[in-house]
mmCIF file with all atom_site columns, C-alpha atoms in Angstrom:
data_model
loop_
_atom_site.group_PDB
_atom_site.id
_atom_site.type_symbol
_atom_site.label_atom_id
_atom_site.label_alt_id
_atom_site.label_comp_id
_atom_site.label_asym_id
_atom_site.label_entity_id
_atom_site.label_seq_id
_atom_site.pdbx_PDB_ins_code
_atom_site.Cartn_x
_atom_site.Cartn_y
_atom_site.Cartn_z
_atom_site.occupancy
_atom_site.B_iso_or_equiv
_atom_site.pdbx_formal_charge
_atom_site.auth_seq_id
_atom_site.auth_comp_id
_atom_site.auth_asym_id
_atom_site.auth_atom_id
_atom_site.pdbx_PDB_model_num
ATOM 1   C CA . ILE A 1 1   ? 9.133   8.406   -6.624  1.00 0.00 ? 10  ILE A CA 1
ATOM 2   C CA . PRO A 1 2   ? 6.704   8.127   -3.713  1.00 0.00 ? 11  PRO A CA 1
ATOM 3   C CA . ALA A 1 3   ? 4.671   11.318  -3.473  1.00 0.00 ? 12  ALA A CA 1
ATOM 4   C CA . SER A 1 4   ? 2.259   10.797  -0.602  1.00 0.00 ? 13  SER A CA 1
ATOM 5   C CA . PRO A 1 5   ? 1.023   7.955   1.603   1.00 0.00 ? 14  PRO A CA 1
ATOM 6   C CA . LEU A 1 6   ? -2.657  7.066   1.446   1.00 0.00 ? 15  LEU A CA 1
ATOM 7   C CA . VAL A 1 7   ? -3.894  5.444   4.664   1.00 0.00 ? 16  VAL A CA 1
ATOM 8   C CA . LEU A 1 8   ? -7.111  3.448   4.483   1.00 0.00 ? 17  LEU A CA 1
ATOM 9   C CA . ARG A 1 9   ? -8.316  2.393   7.923   1.00 0.00 ? 18  ARG A CA 1
ATOM 10  C CA . HIS A 1 10  ? -11.478 1.027   9.554   1.00 0.00 ? 19  HIS A CA 1
ATOM 11  C CA . ALA A 1 11  ? -14.401 0.908   7.078   1.00 0.00 ? 20  ALA A CA 1
ATOM 12  C CA . ALA A 1 12  ? -12.214 2.242   4.243   1.00 0.00 ? 21  ALA A CA 1
ATOM 13  C CA . ALA A 1 13  ? -9.766  -0.681  4.519   1.00 0.00 ? 22  ALA A CA 1
ATOM 14  C CA . SER A 1 14  ? -12.023 -2.829  2.405   1.00 0.00 ? 23  SER A CA 1
ATOM 15  C CA . ASN A 1 15  ? -12.245 -5.172  -0.529  1.00 0.00 ? 24  ASN A CA 1
ATOM 16  C CA . THR A 1 16  ? -14.020 -2.330  -2.360  1.00 0.00 ? 25  THR A CA 1
ATOM 17  C CA . ALA A 1 17  ? -10.991 -0.078  -1.864  1.00 0.00 ? 26  ALA A CA 1
ATOM 18  C CA . LEU A 1 18  ? -8.549  -2.726  -3.077  1.00 0.00 ? 27  LEU A CA 1
ATOM 19  C CA . ILE A 1 19  ? -10.561 -3.250  -6.261  1.00 0.00 ? 28  ILE A CA 1
ATOM 20  C CA . ALA A 1 20  ? -11.086 0.475   -6.856  1.00 0.00 ? 29  ALA A CA 1
ATOM 21  C CA . LEU A 1 21  ? -7.453  1.485   -6.344  1.00 0.00 ? 30  LEU A CA 1
ATOM 22  C CA . ALA A 1 22  ? -5.849  -1.437  -8.166  1.00 0.00 ? 31  ALA A CA 1
ATOM 23  C CA . GLY A 1 23  ? -5.396  0.762   -11.229 1.00 0.00 ? 32  GLY A CA 1
ATOM 24  C CA . ALA A 1 24  ? -4.011  3.752   -9.334  1.00 0.00 ? 33  ALA A CA 1
ATOM 25  C CA . PRO A 1 25  ? -0.363  4.863   -9.758  1.00 0.00 ? 34  PRO A CA 1
ATOM 26  C CA . VAL A 1 26  ? 0.705   3.203   -6.499  1.00 0.00 ? 35  VAL A CA 1
ATOM 27  C CA . ASP A 1 27  ? 4.320   2.160   -5.854  1.00 0.00 ? 36  ASP A CA 1
ATOM 28  C CA . ILE A 1 28  ? 3.831   0.019   -2.760  1.00 0.00 ? 37  ILE A CA 1
ATOM 29  C CA . ILE A 1 29  ? 0.844   -1.388  -0.882  1.00 0.00 ? 38  ILE A CA 1
ATOM 30  C CA . TYR A 1 30  ? 1.245   -2.244  2.792   1.00 0.00 ? 39  TYR A CA 1
ATOM 31  C CA . PHE A 1 31  ? -1.346  -4.377  4.617   1.00 0.00 ? 40  PHE A CA 1
ATOM 32  C CA . ASN A 1 32  ? -1.577  -4.416  8.423   1.00 0.00 ? 41  ASN A CA 1
ATOM 33  C CA . THR A 1 33  ? -4.233  -7.044  9.060   1.00 0.00 ? 42  THR A CA 1
ATOM 34  C CA . HIS A 1 34  ? -4.901  -10.677 9.970   1.00 0.00 ? 43  HIS A CA 1
ATOM 35  C CA . GLY A 1 35  ? -4.312  -13.653 7.741   1.00 0.00 ? 44  GLY A CA 1
ATOM 36  C CA . SER A 1 36  ? -4.651  -17.413 7.478   1.00 0.00 ? 45  SER A CA 1
ATOM 37  C CA . SER A 1 37  ? -3.300  -20.170 5.296   1.00 0.00 ? 46  SER A CA 1
ATOM 38  C CA . SER A 1 38  ? -5.946  -19.426 2.652   1.00 0.00 ? 47  SER A CA 1
ATOM 39  C CA . ALA A 1 39  ? -7.119  -15.812 3.051   1.00 0.00 ? 48  ALA A CA 1
ATOM 40  C CA . MET A 1 40  ? -6.579  -12.303 4.412   1.00 0.00 ? 49  MET A CA 1
ATOM 41  C CA . GLU A 1 41  ? -8.964  -10.181 6.448   1.00 0.00 ? 50  GLU A CA 1
ATOM 42  C CA . LEU A 1 42  ? -10.266 -6.878  5.119   1.00 0.00 ? 51  LEU A CA 1
ATOM 43  C CA . ARG A 1 43  ? -12.798 -4.673  6.857   1.00 0.00 ? 52  ARG A CA 1
ATOM 44  C CA . ASP A 1 44  ? -15.807 -5.767  4.843   1.00 0.00 ? 53  ASP A CA 1
ATOM 45  C CA . MET A 1 45  ? -14.935 -9.422  4.236   1.00 0.00 ? 54  MET A CA 1
ATOM 46  C CA . ILE A 1 46  ? -12.463 -12.256 4.422   1.00 0.00 ? 55  ILE A CA 1
ATOM 47  C CA . LEU A 1 47  ? -10.671 -12.304 1.056   1.00 0.00 ? 56  LEU A CA 1
ATOM 48  C CA . PRO A 1 48  ? -9.569  -15.805 -0.036  1.00 0.00 ? 57  PRO A CA 1
ATOM 49  C CA . GLY A 1 49  ? -6.809  -16.199 -2.573  1.00 0.00 ? 58  GLY A CA 1
ATOM 50  C CA . TYR A 1 50  ? -9.157  -17.407 -5.311  1.00 0.00 ? 59  TYR A CA 1
ATOM 51  C CA . LYS A 1 51  ? -11.392 -14.325 -4.975  1.00 0.00 ? 60  LYS A CA 1
ATOM 52  C CA . LEU A 1 52  ? -8.318  -12.091 -5.116  1.00 0.00 ? 61  LEU A CA 1
ATOM 53  C CA . LEU A 1 53  ? -7.524  -13.607 -8.519  1.00 0.00 ? 62  LEU A CA 1
ATOM 54  C CA . GLN A 1 54  ? -11.092 -13.054 -9.701  1.00 0.00 ? 63  GLN A CA 1
ATOM 55  C CA . ARG A 1 55  ? -11.502 -9.444  -8.562  1.00 0.00 ? 64  ARG A CA 1
ATOM 56  C CA . VAL A 1 56  ? -8.217  -7.553  -8.587  1.00 0.00 ? 65  VAL A CA 1
ATOM 57  C CA . SER A 1 57  ? -5.626  -6.645  -11.212 1.00 0.00 ? 66  SER A CA 1
ATOM 58  C CA . LEU A 1 58  ? -2.663  -4.470  -10.190 1.00 0.00 ? 67  LEU A CA 1
ATOM 59  C CA . HIS A 1 59  ? -2.021  -2.389  -13.307 1.00 0.00 ? 68  HIS A CA 1
ATOM 60  C CA . ASN A 1 60  ? 0.900   -0.371  -11.902 1.00 0.00 ? 69  ASN A CA 1
ATOM 61  C CA . TYR A 1 61  ? 2.863   -3.420  -10.667 1.00 0.00 ? 70  TYR A CA 1
ATOM 62  C CA . PRO A 1 62  ? 3.348   -2.244  -7.072  1.00 0.00 ? 71  PRO A CA 1
ATOM 63  C CA . ALA A 1 63  ? 5.470   -3.910  -4.428  1.00 0.00 ? 72  ALA A CA 1
ATOM 64  C CA . ILE A 1 64  ? 3.327   -5.638  -1.781  1.00 0.00 ? 73  ILE A CA 1
ATOM 65  C CA . PHE A 1 65  ? 4.177   -5.932  1.924   1.00 0.00 ? 74  PHE A CA 1
ATOM 66  C CA . ASN A 1 66  ? 1.478   -8.030  3.591   1.00 0.00 ? 75  ASN A CA 1
ATOM 67  C CA . ASN A 1 67  ? 2.173   -7.850  7.330   1.00 0.00 ? 76  ASN A CA 1
ATOM 68  C CA . ALA A 1 68  ? -0.193  -10.561 8.496   1.00 0.00 ? 77  ALA A CA 1
ATOM 69  C CA . CYS A 1 69  ? 0.108   -14.112 9.775   1.00 0.00 ? 78  CYS A CA 1
ATOM 70  C CA . LEU A 1 70  ? 0.721   -16.697 7.049   1.00 0.00 ? 79  LEU A CA 1
ATOM 71  C CA . SER A 1 71  ? 0.565   -13.958 4.425   1.00 0.00 ? 80  SER A CA 1
ATOM 72  C CA . TRP A 1 72  ? 2.868   -15.727 1.958   1.00 0.00 ? 81  TRP A CA 1
ATOM 73  C CA . THR A 1 73  ? 1.326   -19.167 2.357   1.00 0.00 ? 82  THR A CA 1
ATOM 74  C CA . GLY A 1 74  ? -2.173  -17.637 2.255   1.00 0.00 ? 83  GLY A CA 1
ATOM 75  C CA . VAL A 1 75  ? -2.501  -15.102 -0.566  1.00 0.00 ? 84  VAL A CA 1
ATOM 76  C CA . GLY A 1 76  ? 1.106   -14.360 -1.552  1.00 0.00 ? 85  GLY A CA 1
ATOM 77  C CA . ARG A 1 77  ? 1.157   -16.270 -4.811  1.00 0.00 ? 86  ARG A CA 1
ATOM 78  C CA . GLY A 1 78  ? -2.159  -14.735 -5.761  1.00 0.00 ? 87  GLY A CA 1
ATOM 79  C CA . PHE A 1 79  ? -0.753  -11.208 -5.482  1.00 0.00 ? 88  PHE A CA 1
ATOM 80  C CA . LEU A 1 80  ? 2.125   -12.129 -7.785  1.00 0.00 ? 89  LEU A CA 1
ATOM 81  C CA . GLU A 1 81  ? -0.344  -13.542 -10.291 1.00 0.00 ? 90  GLU A CA 1
ATOM 82  C CA . ILE A 1 82  ? -2.432  -10.336 -10.358 1.00 0.00 ? 91  ILE A CA 1
ATOM 83  C CA . GLY A 1 83  ? 0.568   -8.083  -11.010 1.00 0.00 ? 92  GLY A CA 1
ATOM 84  C CA . ALA A 1 84  ? 2.655   -7.488  -7.879  1.00 0.00 ? 93  ALA A CA 1
ATOM 85  C CA . ARG A 1 85  ? 6.237   -6.525  -8.756  1.00 0.00 ? 94  ARG A CA 1
ATOM 86  C CA . CYS A 1 86  ? 7.507   -8.284  -5.634  1.00 0.00 ? 95  CYS A CA 1
ATOM 87  C CA . TYR A 1 87  ? 6.083   -9.472  -2.327  1.00 0.00 ? 96  TYR A CA 1
ATOM 88  C CA . ILE A 1 88  ? 7.001   -9.623  1.355   1.00 0.00 ? 97  ILE A CA 1
ATOM 89  C CA . GLY A 1 89  ? 4.960   -12.077 3.398   1.00 0.00 ? 98  GLY A CA 1
ATOM 90  C CA . SER A 1 90  ? 5.173   -14.445 6.346   1.00 0.00 ? 99  SER A CA 1
ATOM 91  C CA . LEU A 1 91  ? 5.463   -18.227 6.531   1.00 0.00 ? 100 LEU A CA 1
ATOM 92  C CA . TRP A 1 92  ? 3.887   -18.620 9.978   1.00 0.00 ? 101 TRP A CA 1
ATOM 93  C CA . SER A 1 93  ? 1.978   -16.676 12.637  1.00 0.00 ? 102 SER A CA 1
ATOM 94  C CA . VAL A 1 94  ? 3.805   -13.639 14.008  1.00 0.00 ? 103 VAL A CA 1
ATOM 95  C CA . ASP A 1 95  ? 3.548   -11.600 17.203  1.00 0.00 ? 104 ASP A CA 1
ATOM 96  C CA . ALA A 1 96  ? 1.834   -8.257  16.528  1.00 0.00 ? 105 ALA A CA 1
ATOM 97  C CA . GLU A 1 97  ? 4.348   -6.134  18.462  1.00 0.00 ? 106 GLU A CA 1
ATOM 98  C CA . GLN A 1 98  ? 7.368   -7.795  16.871  1.00 0.00 ? 107 GLN A CA 1
ATOM 99  C CA . ALA A 1 99  ? 5.718   -7.596  13.445  1.00 0.00 ? 108 ALA A CA 1
ATOM 100 C CA . ALA A 1 100 ? 5.307   -3.845  13.950  1.00 0.00 ? 109 ALA A CA 1
ATOM 101 C CA . THR A 1 101 ? 9.006   -3.473  14.832  1.00 0.00 ? 110 THR A CA 1
ATOM 102 C CA . PHE A 1 102 ? 9.901   -5.423  11.702  1.00 0.00 ? 111 PHE A CA 1
ATOM 103 C CA . ALA A 1 103 ? 7.575   -3.363  9.502   1.00 0.00 ? 112 ALA A CA 1
ATOM 104 C CA . ILE A 1 104 ? 8.824   0.033   10.711  1.00 0.00 ? 113 ILE A CA 1
ATOM 105 C CA . ALA A 1 105 ? 12.422  -0.873  9.888   1.00 0.00 ? 114 ALA A CA 1
ATOM 106 C CA . VAL A 1 106 ? 11.604  -2.470  6.537   1.00 0.00 ? 115 VAL A CA 1
ATOM 107 C CA . MET A 1 107 ? 9.263   0.272   5.271   1.00 0.00 ? 116 MET A CA 1
ATOM 108 C CA . SER A 1 108 ? 11.750  3.007   6.230   1.00 0.00 ? 117 SER A CA 1
ATOM 109 C CA . ARG A 1 109 ? 14.478  1.326   4.198   1.00 0.00 ? 118 ARG A CA 1
ATOM 110 C CA . ILE A 1 110 ? 12.221  0.619   1.228   1.00 0.00 ? 119 ILE A CA 1
ATOM 111 C CA . ILE A 1 111 ? 10.973  4.210   0.982   1.00 0.00 ? 120 ILE A CA 1
ATOM 112 C CA . GLN A 1 112 ? 14.435  5.724   1.446   1.00 0.00 ? 121 GLN A CA 1
ATOM 113 C CA . GLY A 1 113 ? 15.803  3.410   -1.224  1.00 0.00 ? 122 GLY A CA 1
ATOM 114 C CA . THR A 1 114 ? 19.008  2.823   0.700   1.00 0.00 ? 123 THR A CA 1
ATOM 115 C CA . GLU A 1 115 ? 19.151  -0.859  -0.258  1.00 0.00 ? 124 GLU A CA 1
ATOM 116 C CA . PRO A 1 116 ? 17.269  -3.433  -2.351  1.00 0.00 ? 125 PRO A CA 1
ATOM 117 C CA . ILE A 1 117 ? 13.905  -4.503  -0.950  1.00 0.00 ? 126 ILE A CA 1
ATOM 118 C CA . ALA A 1 118 ? 15.194  -8.068  -0.484  1.00 0.00 ? 127 ALA A CA 1
ATOM 119 C CA . ALA A 1 119 ? 17.990  -6.819  1.799   1.00 0.00 ? 128 ALA A CA 1
ATOM 120 C CA . SER A 1 120 ? 15.655  -4.640  3.843   1.00 0.00 ? 129 SER A CA 1
ATOM 121 C CA . ILE A 1 121 ? 14.072  -7.589  5.679   1.00 0.00 ? 130 ILE A CA 1
ATOM 122 C CA . HIS A 1 122 ? 17.263  -8.478  7.573   1.00 0.00 ? 131 HIS A CA 1
ATOM 123 C CA . ARG A 1 123 ? 18.644  -7.007  10.816  1.00 0.00 ? 132 ARG A CA 1
ATOM 124 C CA . THR A 1 124 ? 15.420  -5.179  11.591  1.00 0.00 ? 133 THR A CA 1
ATOM 125 C CA . GLY A 1 125 ? 15.523  -5.284  15.394  1.00 0.00 ? 134 GLY A CA 1
ATOM 126 C CA . ALA A 1 126 ? 12.639  -7.765  15.589  1.00 0.00 ? 135 ALA A CA 1
ATOM 127 C CA . ASP A 1 127 ? 13.273  -11.044 17.403  1.00 0.00 ? 136 ASP A CA 1
ATOM 128 C CA . PRO A 1 128 ? 14.923  -13.751 15.257  1.00 0.00 ? 137 PRO A CA 1
ATOM 129 C CA . LEU A 1 129 ? 11.828  -15.987 15.161  1.00 0.00 ? 138 LEU A CA 1
ATOM 130 C CA . THR A 1 130 ? 9.713   -13.149 13.776  1.00 0.00 ? 139 THR A CA 1
ATOM 131 C CA . GLU A 1 131 ? 12.340  -11.989 11.298  1.00 0.00 ? 140 GLU A CA 1
ATOM 132 C CA . ARG A 1 132 ? 12.806  -15.504 9.917   1.00 0.00 ? 141 ARG A CA 1
ATOM 133 C CA . ALA A 1 133 ? 9.061   -15.771 9.325   1.00 0.00 ? 142 ALA A CA 1
ATOM 134 C CA . TYR A 1 134 ? 9.223   -13.243 6.468   1.00 0.00 ? 143 TYR A CA 1
ATOM 135 C CA . VAL A 1 135 ? 10.239  -14.006 2.909   1.00 0.00 ? 144 VAL A CA 1
ATOM 136 C CA . PHE A 1 136 ? 10.854  -11.778 -0.098  1.00 0.00 ? 145 PHE A CA 1
ATOM 137 C CA . VAL A 1 137 ? 9.702   -13.037 -3.496  1.00 0.00 ? 146 VAL A CA 1
ATOM 138 C CA . GLY A 1 138 ? 10.745  -11.135 -6.603  1.00 0.00 ? 147 GLY A CA 1
ATOM 139 C CA . PRO A 1 139 ? 13.854  -9.875  -8.416  1.00 0.00 ? 148 PRO A CA 1
ATOM 140 C CA . ALA A 1 140 ? 16.717  -9.617  -5.913  1.00 0.00 ? 149 ALA A CA 1
ATOM 141 C CA . PRO A 1 141 ? 17.855  -6.115  -7.051  1.00 0.00 ? 150 PRO A CA 1
ATOM 142 C CA . ALA A 1 142 ? 14.318  -4.649  -6.922  1.00 0.00 ? 151 ALA A CA 1
ATOM 143 C CA . ARG A 1 143 ? 14.013  -1.214  -5.290  1.00 0.00 ? 152 ARG A CA 1
ATOM 144 C CA . LEU A 1 144 ? 11.125  1.144   -4.807  1.00 0.00 ? 153 LEU A CA 1
ATOM 145 C CA . ARG A 1 145 ? 13.394  3.966   -5.899  1.00 0.00 ? 154 ARG A CA 1
ATOM 146 C CA . SER A 1 146 ? 17.070  4.289   -6.709  1.00 0.00 ? 155 SER A CA 1
ATOM 147 C CA . SER A 1 147 ? 19.458  6.341   -4.594  1.00 0.00 ? 156 SER A CA 1
ATOM 148 C CA . ASP A 1 148 ? 20.153  8.583   -7.594  1.00 0.00 ? 157 ASP A CA 1
ATOM 149 C CA . SER A 1 149 ? 16.514  9.224   -8.565  1.00 0.00 ? 158 SER A CA 1
ATOM 150 C CA . PRO A 1 150 ? 16.140  12.564  -10.352 1.00 0.00 ? 159 PRO A CA 1
ATOM 151 C CA . SER A 1 151 ? 14.698  15.480  -8.435  1.00 0.00 ? 160 SER A CA 1
ATOM 152 C CA . VAL A 1 152 ? 11.088  16.374  -9.084  1.00 0.00 ? 161 VAL A CA 1
ATOM 153 C CA . ASP A 1 153 ? 8.992   19.504  -8.801  1.00 0.00 ? 162 ASP A CA 1
ATOM 154 C CA . GLN A 1 154 ? 7.412   18.969  -5.388  1.00 0.00 ? 163 GLN A CA 1
ATOM 155 C CA . LYS A 1 155 ? 4.518   21.309  -6.027  1.00 0.00 ? 164 LYS A CA 1
ATOM 156 C CA . GLU A 1 156 ? 3.581   19.600  -9.278  1.00 0.00 ? 165 GLU A CA 1
ATOM 157 C CA . THR A 1 157 ? 3.914   16.195  -7.615  1.00 0.00 ? 166 THR A CA 1
ATOM 158 C CA . LEU A 1 158 ? 1.563   17.183  -4.779  1.00 0.00 ? 167 LEU A CA 1
ATOM 159 C CA . TYR A 1 159 ? -0.896  18.698  -7.256  1.00 0.00 ? 168 TYR A CA 1
ATOM 160 C CA . ALA A 1 160 ? -0.824  15.613  -9.475  1.00 0.00 ? 169 ALA A CA 1
ATOM 161 C CA . THR A 1 161 ? -1.343  13.331  -6.470  1.00 0.00 ? 170 THR A CA 1
ATOM 162 C CA . ALA A 1 162 ? -4.313  15.369  -5.202  1.00 0.00 ? 171 ALA A CA 1
ATOM 163 C CA . SER A 1 163 ? -5.830  15.308  -8.693  1.00 0.00 ? 172 SER A CA 1
ATOM 164 C CA . ALA A 1 164 ? -5.371  11.543  -8.958  1.00 0.00 ? 173 ALA A CA 1
ATOM 165 C CA . LEU A 1 165 ? -7.053  10.996  -5.591  1.00 0.00 ? 174 LEU A CA 1
ATOM 166 C CA . LEU A 1 166 ? -10.063 13.090  -6.599  1.00 0.00 ? 175 LEU A CA 1
ATOM 167 C CA . ASN A 1 167 ? -10.287 11.372  -9.988  1.00 0.00 ? 176 ASN A CA 1
ATOM 168 C CA . HIS A 1 168 ? -10.356 7.972   -8.307  1.00 0.00 ? 177 HIS A CA 1
ATOM 169 C CA . ALA A 1 169 ? -12.996 9.179   -5.871  1.00 0.00 ? 178 ALA A CA 1
ATOM 170 C CA . ALA A 1 170 ? -15.131 10.292  -8.819  1.00 0.00 ? 179 ALA A CA 1
ATOM 171 C CA . GLU A 1 171 ? -14.625 6.957   -10.600 1.00 0.00 ? 180 GLU A CA 1
ATOM 172 C CA . ILE A 1 172 ? -15.739 5.049   -7.507  1.00 0.00 ? 181 ILE A CA 1
ATOM 173 C CA . ALA A 1 173 ? -18.786 7.319   -7.167  1.00 0.00 ? 182 ALA A CA 1
ATOM 174 C CA . ASP A 1 174 ? -19.749 6.720   -10.810 1.00 0.00 ? 183 ASP A CA 1
ATOM 175 C CA . SER A 1 175 ? -19.448 2.934   -10.731 1.00 0.00 ? 184 SER A CA 1
ATOM 176 C CA . GLY A 1 176 ? -21.002 0.220   -8.630  1.00 0.00 ? 185 GLY A CA 1
ATOM 177 C CA . PRO A 1 177 ? -23.018 0.996   -5.486  1.00 0.00 ? 186 PRO A CA 1
ATOM 178 C CA . SER A 1 178 ? -24.390 4.425   -4.649  1.00 0.00 ? 187 SER A CA 1
ATOM 179 C CA . PRO A 1 179 ? -21.679 6.887   -3.513  1.00 0.00 ? 188 PRO A CA 1
ATOM 180 C CA . ASP A 1 180 ? -23.280 7.156   -0.059  1.00 0.00 ? 189 ASP A CA 1
ATOM 181 C CA . SER A 1 181 ? -23.453 3.384   0.492   1.00 0.00 ? 190 SER A CA 1
ATOM 182 C CA . PRO A 1 182 ? -21.517 1.823   3.413   1.00 0.00 ? 191 PRO A CA 1
ATOM 183 C CA . MET A 1 183 ? -19.288 0.098   0.860   1.00 0.00 ? 192 MET A CA 1
ATOM 184 C CA . THR A 1 184 ? -18.157 3.094   -1.152  1.00 0.00 ? 193 THR A CA 1
ATOM 185 C CA . TRP A 1 185 ? -18.530 6.216   0.994   1.00 0.00 ? 194 TRP A CA 1
ATOM 186 C CA . PRO A 1 186 ? -15.654 5.415   3.434   1.00 0.00 ? 195 PRO A CA 1
ATOM 187 C CA . VAL A 1 187 ? -13.260 5.054   0.485   1.00 0.00 ? 196 VAL A CA 1
ATOM 188 C CA . ILE A 1 188 ? -14.532 8.180   -1.307  1.00 0.00 ? 197 ILE A CA 1
ATOM 189 C CA . SER A 1 189 ? -14.351 10.196  1.921   1.00 0.00 ? 198 SER A CA 1
ATOM 190 C CA . THR A 1 190 ? -10.793 9.060   2.645   1.00 0.00 ? 199 THR A CA 1
ATOM 191 C CA . LEU A 1 191 ? -9.620  9.926   -0.867  1.00 0.00 ? 200 LEU A CA 1
ATOM 192 C CA . ALA A 1 192 ? -11.225 13.383  -0.687  1.00 0.00 ? 201 ALA A CA 1
ATOM 193 C CA . GLU A 1 193 ? -9.767  14.091  2.767   1.00 0.00 ? 202 GLU A CA 1
ATOM 194 C CA . ASN A 1 194 ? -6.275  13.134  1.595   1.00 0.00 ? 203 ASN A CA 1
ATOM 195 C CA . ALA A 1 195 ? -6.644  15.327  -1.498  1.00 0.00 ? 204 ALA A CA 1
ATOM 196 C CA . GLN A 1 196 ? -7.719  18.239  0.694   1.00 0.00 ? 205 GLN A CA 1
ATOM 197 C CA . THR A 1 197 ? -4.706  17.728  2.966   1.00 0.00 ? 206 THR A CA 1
ATOM 198 C CA . LEU A 1 198 ? -2.388  17.909  -0.048  1.00 0.00 ? 207 LEU A CA 1
ATOM 199 C CA . CYS A 1 199 ? -4.136  21.046  -1.324  1.00 0.00 ? 208 CYS A CA 1
ATOM 200 C CA . ASP A 1 200 ? -3.766  22.657  2.108   1.00 0.00 ? 209 ASP A CA 1
ATOM 201 C CA . GLU A 1 201 ? -0.060  21.829  2.052   1.00 0.00 ? 210 GLU A CA 1
ATOM 202 C CA . ILE A 1 202 ? 0.287   23.435  -1.388  1.00 0.00 ? 211 ILE A CA 1
ATOM 203 C CA . ASP A 1 203 ? -1.469  26.592  -0.137  1.00 0.00 ? 212 ASP A CA 1
ATOM 204 C CA . GLN A 1 204 ? 0.806   26.780  2.888   1.00 0.00 ? 213 GLN A CA 1
ATOM 205 C CA . ARG A 1 205 ? 4.067   26.170  1.050   1.00 0.00 ? 214 ARG A CA 1
ATOM 206 C CA . TRP A 1 206 ? 3.244   28.151  -2.086  1.00 0.00 ? 215 TRP A CA 1
ATOM 207 C CA . PRO A 1 207 ? 0.726   30.838  -1.069  1.00 0.00 ? 216 PRO A CA 1
ATOM 208 C CA . GLU A 1 208 ? 1.113   32.821  -4.294  1.00 0.00 ? 217 GLU A CA 1
ATOM 209 C CA . THR A 1 209 ? -1.737  32.632  -6.797  1.00 0.00 ? 218 THR A CA 1
ATOM 210 C CA . SER A 1 210 ? -1.296  30.159  -9.653  1.00 0.00 ? 219 SER A CA 1
ATOM 211 C CA . ILE A 1 211 ? -3.392  28.386  -12.247 1.00 0.00 ? 220 ILE A CA 1
ATOM 212 C CA . SER A 1 212 ? -2.868  25.057  -10.426 1.00 0.00 ? 221 SER A CA 1
#
């Protein structure tokens, strides 16, 4: 069950982040970027499909929504090969404003679990040319969550998510380039800020003292 969104923007939206978080317990990854028939653009580099296969392995089998031009014909198959559960991508170039309209409708449906992911890409309010550009590849009944998902302890979920973010920040700091390098610091900083936000929410909603 989705616990918290993690937004990586600007310098943190990098190849380094994709590699570092590939093993995280992530349910869905959404890309809002540019693409071509052979690659996708991340903040620190253009990532061709063949380098994606060499560098990334998605251990938690997340769903992927790559909202970029030519995102199925470019790197779509590569994401399925590295462990994506299913994939939404485009067959041709799309208008940015219409792509945003499409994405808002689709992501809302996916997260709410009101219908299978495959059905969520229809009747989105985007113009027909844009909507027809997108394809879903994966099991037709696939959902991010079911409508009858069991309830969870929200406090424990927030705490576990904050802990996971900090653990990943520590792992990134301990491996590869120096923690304060331009490659790693934006990702570490974003993870820590998100963890702090979750901790602040816990303190506000459950102000009583606890071991957690």
